[in-house]
JSON list of C-alpha atoms and ligand atoms in Angstrom, two decimals:
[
{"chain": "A", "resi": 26, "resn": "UNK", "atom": "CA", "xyz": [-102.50, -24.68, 12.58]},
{"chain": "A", "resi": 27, "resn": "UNK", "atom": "CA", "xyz": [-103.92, -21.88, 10.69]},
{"chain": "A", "resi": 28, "resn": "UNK", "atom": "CA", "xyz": [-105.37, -18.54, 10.71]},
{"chain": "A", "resi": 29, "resn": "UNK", "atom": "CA", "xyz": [-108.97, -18.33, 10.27]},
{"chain": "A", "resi": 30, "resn": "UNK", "atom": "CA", "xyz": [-111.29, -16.35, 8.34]},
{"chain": "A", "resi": 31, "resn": "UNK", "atom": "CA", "xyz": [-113.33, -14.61, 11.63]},
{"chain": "A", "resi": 32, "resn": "UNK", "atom": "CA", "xyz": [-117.04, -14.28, 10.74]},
{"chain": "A", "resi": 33, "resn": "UNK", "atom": "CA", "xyz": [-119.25, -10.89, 10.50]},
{"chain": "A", "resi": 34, "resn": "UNK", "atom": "CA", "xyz": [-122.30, -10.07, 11.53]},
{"chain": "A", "resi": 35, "resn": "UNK", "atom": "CA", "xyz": [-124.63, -11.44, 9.07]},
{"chain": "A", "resi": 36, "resn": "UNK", "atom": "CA", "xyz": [-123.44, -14.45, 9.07]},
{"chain": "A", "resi": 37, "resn": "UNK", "atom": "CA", "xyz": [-125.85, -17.37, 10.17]},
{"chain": "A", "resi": 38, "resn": "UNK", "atom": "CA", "xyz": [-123.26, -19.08, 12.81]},
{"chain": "A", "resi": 39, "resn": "UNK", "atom": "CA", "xyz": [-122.34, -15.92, 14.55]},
{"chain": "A", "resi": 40, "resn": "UNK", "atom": "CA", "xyz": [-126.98, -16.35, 15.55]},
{"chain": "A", "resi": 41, "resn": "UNK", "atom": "CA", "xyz": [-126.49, -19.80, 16.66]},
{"chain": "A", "resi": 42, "resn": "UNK", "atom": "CA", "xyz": [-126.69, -21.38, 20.13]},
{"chain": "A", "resi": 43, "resn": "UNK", "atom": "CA", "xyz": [-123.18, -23.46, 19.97]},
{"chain": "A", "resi": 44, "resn": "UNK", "atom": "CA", "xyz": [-123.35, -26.73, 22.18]},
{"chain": "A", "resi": 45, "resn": "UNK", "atom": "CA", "xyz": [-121.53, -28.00, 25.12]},
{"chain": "A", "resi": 46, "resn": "UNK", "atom": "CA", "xyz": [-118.34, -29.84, 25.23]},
{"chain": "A", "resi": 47, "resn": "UNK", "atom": "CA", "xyz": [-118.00, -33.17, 26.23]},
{"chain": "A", "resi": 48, "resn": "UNK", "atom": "CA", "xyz": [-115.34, -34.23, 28.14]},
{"chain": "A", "resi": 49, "resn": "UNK", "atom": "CA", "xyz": [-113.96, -36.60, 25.71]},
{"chain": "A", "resi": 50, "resn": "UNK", "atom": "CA", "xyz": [-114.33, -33.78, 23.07]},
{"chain": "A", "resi": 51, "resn": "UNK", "atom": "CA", "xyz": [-111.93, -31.86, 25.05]},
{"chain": "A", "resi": 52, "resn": "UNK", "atom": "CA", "xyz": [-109.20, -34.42, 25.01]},
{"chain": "A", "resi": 53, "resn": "UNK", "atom": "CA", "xyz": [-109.19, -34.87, 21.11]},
{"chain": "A", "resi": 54, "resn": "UNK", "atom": "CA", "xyz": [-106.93, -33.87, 18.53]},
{"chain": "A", "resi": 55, "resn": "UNK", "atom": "CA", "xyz": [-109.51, -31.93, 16.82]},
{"chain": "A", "resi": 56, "resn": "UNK", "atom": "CA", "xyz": [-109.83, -29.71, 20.10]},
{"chain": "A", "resi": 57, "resn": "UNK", "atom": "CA", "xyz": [-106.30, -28.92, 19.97]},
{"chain": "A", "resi": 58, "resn": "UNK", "atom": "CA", "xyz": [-106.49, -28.12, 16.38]},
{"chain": "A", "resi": 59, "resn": "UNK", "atom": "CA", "xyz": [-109.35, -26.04, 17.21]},
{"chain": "A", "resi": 60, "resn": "UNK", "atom": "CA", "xyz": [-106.99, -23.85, 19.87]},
{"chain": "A", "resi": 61, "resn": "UNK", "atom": "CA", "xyz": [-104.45, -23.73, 18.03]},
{"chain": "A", "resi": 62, "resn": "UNK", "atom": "CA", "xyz": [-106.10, -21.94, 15.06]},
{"chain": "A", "resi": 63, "resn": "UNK", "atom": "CA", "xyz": [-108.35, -20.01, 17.68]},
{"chain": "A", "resi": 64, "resn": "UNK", "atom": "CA", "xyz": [-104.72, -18.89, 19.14]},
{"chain": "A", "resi": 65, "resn": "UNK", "atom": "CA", "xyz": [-103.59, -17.80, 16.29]},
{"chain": "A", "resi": 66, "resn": "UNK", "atom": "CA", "xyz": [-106.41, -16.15, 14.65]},
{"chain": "A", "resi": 67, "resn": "UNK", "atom": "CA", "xyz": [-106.54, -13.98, 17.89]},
{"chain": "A", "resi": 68, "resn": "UNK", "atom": "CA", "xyz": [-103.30, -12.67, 17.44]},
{"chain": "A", "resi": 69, "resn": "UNK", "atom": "CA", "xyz": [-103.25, -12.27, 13.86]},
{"chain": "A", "resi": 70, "resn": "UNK", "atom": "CA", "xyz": [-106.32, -9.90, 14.36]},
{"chain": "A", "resi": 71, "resn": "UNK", "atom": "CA", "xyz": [-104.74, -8.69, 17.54]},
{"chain": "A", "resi": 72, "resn": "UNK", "atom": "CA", "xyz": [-107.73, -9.07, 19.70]},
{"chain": "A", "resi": 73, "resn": "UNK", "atom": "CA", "xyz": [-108.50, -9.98, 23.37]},
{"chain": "A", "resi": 74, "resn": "UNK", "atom": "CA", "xyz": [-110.98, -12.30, 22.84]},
{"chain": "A", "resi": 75, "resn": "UNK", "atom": "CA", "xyz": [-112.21, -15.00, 20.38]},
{"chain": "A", "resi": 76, "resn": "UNK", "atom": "CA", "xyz": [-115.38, -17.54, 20.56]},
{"chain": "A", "resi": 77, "resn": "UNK", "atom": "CA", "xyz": [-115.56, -20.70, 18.50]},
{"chain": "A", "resi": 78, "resn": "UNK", "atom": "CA", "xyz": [-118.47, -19.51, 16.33]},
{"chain": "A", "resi": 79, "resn": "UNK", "atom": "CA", "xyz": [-116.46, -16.79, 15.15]},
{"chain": "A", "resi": 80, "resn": "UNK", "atom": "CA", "xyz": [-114.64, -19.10, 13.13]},
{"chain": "A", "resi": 81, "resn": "UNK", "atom": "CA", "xyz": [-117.77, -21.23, 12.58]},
{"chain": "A", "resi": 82, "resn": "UNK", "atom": "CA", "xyz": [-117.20, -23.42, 14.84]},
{"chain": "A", "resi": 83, "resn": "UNK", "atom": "CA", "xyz": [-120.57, -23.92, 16.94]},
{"chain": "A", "resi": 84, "resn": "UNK", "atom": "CA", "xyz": [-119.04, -25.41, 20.20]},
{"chain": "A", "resi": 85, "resn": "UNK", "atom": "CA", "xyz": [-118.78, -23.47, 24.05]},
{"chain": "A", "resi": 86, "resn": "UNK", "atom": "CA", "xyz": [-114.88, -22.30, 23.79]},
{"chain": "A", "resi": 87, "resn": "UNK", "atom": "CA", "xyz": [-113.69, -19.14, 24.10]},
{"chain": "A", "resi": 88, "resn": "UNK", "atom": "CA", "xyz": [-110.30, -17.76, 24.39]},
{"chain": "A", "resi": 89, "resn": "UNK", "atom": "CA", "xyz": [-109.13, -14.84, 26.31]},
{"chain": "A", "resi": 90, "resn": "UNK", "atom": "CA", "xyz": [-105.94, -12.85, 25.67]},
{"chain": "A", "resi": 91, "resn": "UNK", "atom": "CA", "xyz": [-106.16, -9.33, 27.46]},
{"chain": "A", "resi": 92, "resn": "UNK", "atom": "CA", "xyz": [-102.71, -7.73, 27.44]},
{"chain": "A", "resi": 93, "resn": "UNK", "atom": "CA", "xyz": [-102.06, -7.57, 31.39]},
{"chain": "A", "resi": 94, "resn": "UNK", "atom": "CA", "xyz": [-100.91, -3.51, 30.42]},
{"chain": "A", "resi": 95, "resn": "UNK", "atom": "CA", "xyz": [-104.61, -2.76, 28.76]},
{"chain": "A", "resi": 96, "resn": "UNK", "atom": "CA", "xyz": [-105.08, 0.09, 30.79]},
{"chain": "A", "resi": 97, "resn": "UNK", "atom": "CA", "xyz": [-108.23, -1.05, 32.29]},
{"chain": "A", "resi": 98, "resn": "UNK", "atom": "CA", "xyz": [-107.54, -4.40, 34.08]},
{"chain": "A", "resi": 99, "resn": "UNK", "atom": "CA", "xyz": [-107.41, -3.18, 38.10]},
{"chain": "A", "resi": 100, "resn": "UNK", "atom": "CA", "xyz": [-107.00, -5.31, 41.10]},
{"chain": "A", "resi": 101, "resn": "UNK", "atom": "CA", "xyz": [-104.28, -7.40, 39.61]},
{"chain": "A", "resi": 102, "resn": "UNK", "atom": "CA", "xyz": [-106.63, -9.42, 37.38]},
{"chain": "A", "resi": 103, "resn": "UNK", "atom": "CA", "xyz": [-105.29, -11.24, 34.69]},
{"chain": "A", "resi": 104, "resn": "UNK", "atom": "CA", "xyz": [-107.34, -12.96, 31.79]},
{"chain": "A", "resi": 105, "resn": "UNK", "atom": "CA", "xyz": [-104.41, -13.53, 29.33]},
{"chain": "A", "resi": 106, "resn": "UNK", "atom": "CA", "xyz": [-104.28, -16.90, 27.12]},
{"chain": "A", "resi": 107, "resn": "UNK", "atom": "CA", "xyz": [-106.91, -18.59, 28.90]},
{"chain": "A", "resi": 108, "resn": "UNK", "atom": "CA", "xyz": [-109.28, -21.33, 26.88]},
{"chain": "A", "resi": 109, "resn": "UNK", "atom": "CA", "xyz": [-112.58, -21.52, 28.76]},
{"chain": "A", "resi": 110, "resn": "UNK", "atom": "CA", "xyz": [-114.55, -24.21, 27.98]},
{"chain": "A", "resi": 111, "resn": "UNK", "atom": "CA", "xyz": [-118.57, -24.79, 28.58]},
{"chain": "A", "resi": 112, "resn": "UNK", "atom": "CA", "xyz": [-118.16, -21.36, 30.25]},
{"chain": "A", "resi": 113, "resn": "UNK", "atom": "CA", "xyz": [-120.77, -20.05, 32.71]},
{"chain": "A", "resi": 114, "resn": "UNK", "atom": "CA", "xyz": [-121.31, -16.98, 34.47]},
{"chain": "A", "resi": 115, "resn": "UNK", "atom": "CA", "xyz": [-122.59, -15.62, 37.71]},
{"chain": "A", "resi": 116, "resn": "UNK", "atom": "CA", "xyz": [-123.58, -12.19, 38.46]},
{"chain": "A", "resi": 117, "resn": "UNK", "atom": "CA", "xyz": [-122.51, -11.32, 41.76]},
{"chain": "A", "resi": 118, "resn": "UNK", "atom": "CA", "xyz": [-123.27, -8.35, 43.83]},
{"chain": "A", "resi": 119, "resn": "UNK", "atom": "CA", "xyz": [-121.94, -5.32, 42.58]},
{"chain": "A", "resi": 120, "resn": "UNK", "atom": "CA", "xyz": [-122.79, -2.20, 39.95]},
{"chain": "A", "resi": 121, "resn": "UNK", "atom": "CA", "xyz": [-124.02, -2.34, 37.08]},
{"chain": "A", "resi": 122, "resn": "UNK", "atom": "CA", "xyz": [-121.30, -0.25, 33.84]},
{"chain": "A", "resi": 123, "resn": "UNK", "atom": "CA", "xyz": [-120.75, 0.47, 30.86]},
{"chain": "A", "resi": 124, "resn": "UNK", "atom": "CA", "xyz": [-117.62, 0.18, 28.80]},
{"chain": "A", "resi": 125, "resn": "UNK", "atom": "CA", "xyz": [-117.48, 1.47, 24.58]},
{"chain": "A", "resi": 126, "resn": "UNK", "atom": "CA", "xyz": [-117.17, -2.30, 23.47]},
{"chain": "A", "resi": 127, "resn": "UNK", "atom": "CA", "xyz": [-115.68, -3.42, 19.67]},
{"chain": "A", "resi": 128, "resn": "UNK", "atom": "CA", "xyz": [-116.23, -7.25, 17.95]},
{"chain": "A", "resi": 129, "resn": "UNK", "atom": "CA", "xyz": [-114.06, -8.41, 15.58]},
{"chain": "A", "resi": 130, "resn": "UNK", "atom": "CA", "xyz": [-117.15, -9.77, 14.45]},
{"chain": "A", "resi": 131, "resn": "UNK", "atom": "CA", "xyz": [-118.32, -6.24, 14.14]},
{"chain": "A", "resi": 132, "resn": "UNK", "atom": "CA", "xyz": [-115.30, -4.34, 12.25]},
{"chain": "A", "resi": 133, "resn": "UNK", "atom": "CA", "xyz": [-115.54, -0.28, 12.43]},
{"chain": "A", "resi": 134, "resn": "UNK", "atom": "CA", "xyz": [-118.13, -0.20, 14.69]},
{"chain": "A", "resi": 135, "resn": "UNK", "atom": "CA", "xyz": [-118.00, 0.77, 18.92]},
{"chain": "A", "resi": 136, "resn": "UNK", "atom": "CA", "xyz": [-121.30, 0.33, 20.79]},
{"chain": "A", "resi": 137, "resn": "UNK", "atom": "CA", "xyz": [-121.90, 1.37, 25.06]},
{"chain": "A", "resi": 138, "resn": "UNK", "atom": "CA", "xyz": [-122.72, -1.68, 26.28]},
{"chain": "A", "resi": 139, "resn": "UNK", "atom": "CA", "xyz": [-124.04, -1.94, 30.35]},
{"chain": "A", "resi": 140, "resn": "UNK", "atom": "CA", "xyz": [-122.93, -4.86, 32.38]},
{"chain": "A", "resi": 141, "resn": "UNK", "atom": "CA", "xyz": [-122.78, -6.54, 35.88]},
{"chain": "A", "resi": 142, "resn": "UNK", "atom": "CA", "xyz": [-119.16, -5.44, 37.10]},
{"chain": "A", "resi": 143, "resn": "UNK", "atom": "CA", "xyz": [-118.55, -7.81, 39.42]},
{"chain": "A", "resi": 144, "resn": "UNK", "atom": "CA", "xyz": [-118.85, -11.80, 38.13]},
{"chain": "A", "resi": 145, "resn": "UNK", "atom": "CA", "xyz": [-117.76, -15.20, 38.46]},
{"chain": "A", "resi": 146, "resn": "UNK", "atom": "CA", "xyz": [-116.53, -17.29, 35.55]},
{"chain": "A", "resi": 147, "resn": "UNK", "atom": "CA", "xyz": [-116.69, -20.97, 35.97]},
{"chain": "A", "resi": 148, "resn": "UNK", "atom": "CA", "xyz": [-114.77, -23.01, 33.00]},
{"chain": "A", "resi": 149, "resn": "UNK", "atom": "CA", "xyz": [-113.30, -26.51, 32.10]},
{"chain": "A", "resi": 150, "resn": "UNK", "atom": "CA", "xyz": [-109.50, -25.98, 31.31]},
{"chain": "A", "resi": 151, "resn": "UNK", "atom": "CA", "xyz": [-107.80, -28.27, 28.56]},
{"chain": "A", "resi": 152, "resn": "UNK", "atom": "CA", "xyz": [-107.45, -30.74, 30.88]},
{"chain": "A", "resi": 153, "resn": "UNK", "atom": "CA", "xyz": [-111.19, -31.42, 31.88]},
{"chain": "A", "resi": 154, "resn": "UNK", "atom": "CA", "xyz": [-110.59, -29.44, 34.89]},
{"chain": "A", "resi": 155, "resn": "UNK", "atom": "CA", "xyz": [-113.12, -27.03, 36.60]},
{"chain": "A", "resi": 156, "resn": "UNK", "atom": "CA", "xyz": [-112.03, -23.60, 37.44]},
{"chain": "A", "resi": 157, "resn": "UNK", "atom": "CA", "xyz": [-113.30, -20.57, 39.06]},
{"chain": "A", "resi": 158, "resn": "UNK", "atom": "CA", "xyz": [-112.09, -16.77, 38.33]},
{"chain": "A", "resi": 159, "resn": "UNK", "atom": "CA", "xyz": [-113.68, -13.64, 39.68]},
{"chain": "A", "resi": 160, "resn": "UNK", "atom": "CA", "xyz": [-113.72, -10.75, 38.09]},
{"chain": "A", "resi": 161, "resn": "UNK", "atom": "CA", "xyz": [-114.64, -6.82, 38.17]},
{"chain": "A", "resi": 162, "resn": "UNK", "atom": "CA", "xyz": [-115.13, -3.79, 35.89]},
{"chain": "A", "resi": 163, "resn": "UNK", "atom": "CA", "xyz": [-113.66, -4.15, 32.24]},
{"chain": "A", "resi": 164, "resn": "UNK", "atom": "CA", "xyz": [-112.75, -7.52, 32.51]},
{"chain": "A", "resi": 165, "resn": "UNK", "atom": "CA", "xyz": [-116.25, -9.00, 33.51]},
{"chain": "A", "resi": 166, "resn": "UNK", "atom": "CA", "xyz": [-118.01, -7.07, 30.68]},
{"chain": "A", "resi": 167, "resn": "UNK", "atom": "CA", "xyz": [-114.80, -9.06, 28.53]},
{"chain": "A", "resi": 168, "resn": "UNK", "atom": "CA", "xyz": [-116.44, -11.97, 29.73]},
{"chain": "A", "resi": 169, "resn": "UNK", "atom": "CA", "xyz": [-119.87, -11.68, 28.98]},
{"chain": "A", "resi": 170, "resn": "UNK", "atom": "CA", "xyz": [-119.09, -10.05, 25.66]},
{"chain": "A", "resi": 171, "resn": "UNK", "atom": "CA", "xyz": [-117.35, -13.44, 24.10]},
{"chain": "A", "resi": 172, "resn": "UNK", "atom": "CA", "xyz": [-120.00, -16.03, 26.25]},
{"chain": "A", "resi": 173, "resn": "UNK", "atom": "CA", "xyz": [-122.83, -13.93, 24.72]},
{"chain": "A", "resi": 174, "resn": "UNK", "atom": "CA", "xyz": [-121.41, -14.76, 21.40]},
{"chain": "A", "resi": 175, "resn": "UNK", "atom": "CA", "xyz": [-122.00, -18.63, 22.42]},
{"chain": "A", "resi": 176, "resn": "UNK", "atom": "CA", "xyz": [-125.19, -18.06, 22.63]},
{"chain": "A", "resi": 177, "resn": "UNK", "atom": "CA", "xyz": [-125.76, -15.89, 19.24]},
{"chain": "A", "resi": 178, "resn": "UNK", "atom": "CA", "xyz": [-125.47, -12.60, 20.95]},
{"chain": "A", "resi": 179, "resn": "UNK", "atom": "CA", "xyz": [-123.68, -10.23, 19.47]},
{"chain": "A", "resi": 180, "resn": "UNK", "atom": "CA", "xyz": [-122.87, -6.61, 21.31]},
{"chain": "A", "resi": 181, "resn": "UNK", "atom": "CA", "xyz": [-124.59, -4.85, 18.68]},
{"chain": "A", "resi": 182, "resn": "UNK", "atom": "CA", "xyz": [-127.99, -6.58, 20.52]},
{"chain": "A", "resi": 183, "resn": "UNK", "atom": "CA", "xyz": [-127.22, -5.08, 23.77]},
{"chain": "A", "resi": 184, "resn": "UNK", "atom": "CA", "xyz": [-127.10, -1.41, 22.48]},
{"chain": "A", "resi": 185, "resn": "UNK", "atom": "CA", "xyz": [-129.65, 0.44, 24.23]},
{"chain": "A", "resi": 186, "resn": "UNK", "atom": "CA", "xyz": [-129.91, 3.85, 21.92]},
{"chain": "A", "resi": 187, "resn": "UNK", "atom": "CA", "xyz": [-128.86, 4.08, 18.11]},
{"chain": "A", "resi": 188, "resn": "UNK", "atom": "CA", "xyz": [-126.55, 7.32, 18.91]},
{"chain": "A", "resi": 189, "resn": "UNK", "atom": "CA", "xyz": [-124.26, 4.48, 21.35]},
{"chain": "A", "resi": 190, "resn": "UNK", "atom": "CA", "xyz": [-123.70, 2.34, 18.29]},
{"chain": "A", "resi": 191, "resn": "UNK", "atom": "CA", "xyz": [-120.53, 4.55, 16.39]},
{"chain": "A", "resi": 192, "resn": "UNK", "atom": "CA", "xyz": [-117.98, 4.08, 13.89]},
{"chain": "A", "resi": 193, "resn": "UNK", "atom": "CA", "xyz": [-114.53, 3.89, 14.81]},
{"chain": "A", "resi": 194, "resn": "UNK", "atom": "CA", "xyz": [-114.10, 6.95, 13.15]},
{"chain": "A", "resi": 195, "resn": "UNK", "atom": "CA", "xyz": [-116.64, 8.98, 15.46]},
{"chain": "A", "resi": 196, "resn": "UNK", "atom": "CA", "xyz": [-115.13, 7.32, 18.05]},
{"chain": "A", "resi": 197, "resn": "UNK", "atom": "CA", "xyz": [-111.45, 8.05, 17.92]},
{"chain": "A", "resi": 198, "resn": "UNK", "atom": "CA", "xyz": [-112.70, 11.95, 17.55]},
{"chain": "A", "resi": 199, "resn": "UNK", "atom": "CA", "xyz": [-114.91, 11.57, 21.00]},
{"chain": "A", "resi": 200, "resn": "UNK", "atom": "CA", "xyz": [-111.85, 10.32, 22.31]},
{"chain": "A", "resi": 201, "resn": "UNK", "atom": "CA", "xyz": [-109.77, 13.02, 21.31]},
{"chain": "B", "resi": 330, "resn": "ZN", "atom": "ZN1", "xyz": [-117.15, -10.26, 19.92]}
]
């Protein structure tokens, strides 16, 4: 188990489509290896989310870890240490918001990202199994910010005017 270095943008992996997950994949050691360092790269950069590729690792895993107290988590919804694996979403009726979004992929920068509110995440778990969540508001666009990155998106892409792409800097003083 290790920390690992986390890619930036620029880097060739962080453009790649990263492939599927077989089920005998997810059973190996090198998949719990893989979480393990994924687990513990998260916290050491004290994120809420990590994808495989950030770590150059072109396979479909993410890993979730929103702090239940975030602030912006309603209805209850938790996504806290949760592997997804071969994750897929679907949009489901609701609005359509925007939430300042950060990438530890992206360091200094914030960027207003729009996204469906209201989606369903379907997953393998460690164990093979298929799982459903639902989710709404700041936790869906959580979602679809780390599967994006399995498919070489990065936030940055989703920007739709150069004055919504900030440094942290500008940002903490909007906040304030
Ligand atoms: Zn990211």
């Amino acid at each position: 188990m290790s920390i690992r270095q986390i890619l930036t943008v620029g880097a060739p992996s962080l453009r790649e489509r990263s492939a599927e997950v077989t089920n005998s994949q997810i059973r190996s050691p090198k998949m719990r290896r893989l979480v393990k360092d994924m687990t513990e790269t998260l916290a050491h950069a004290k994120g809420i989310g990590l994808a495989a590729p950030q770590i150059g690792e072109q396979v479909r895993v993410v890993l979730f870890d929103v702090p239940e107290d975030n602030g912006y988590a309603d209805d209850g919804q938790v996504l806290s240490r949760t592997i997804c694996i071969n994750p897929e979403i679907t949009v489901l009726e609701g609005p359509v918001d925007g939430f300042w979004e950060g990438c530890l992929s992206v360091p200094g920068k914030r960027g207003f990202v729009e996204r469906p509110q209201h989606i369903r995440l379907d997953f393998l778990d460690l164990a093979a199994k298929s799982r459903s969540m639902e989710f709404h508001g700041f936790l869906s666009t959580v979602c679809q910010h780390e599967i994006d990155h399995l498919d070489g998106v990065l936030y940055i892409d989703r920007v739709k005017e150069p004055e919504l792409l900030v440094s942290d800097a500008e940002f903490d003083e909007e906040v304030e």
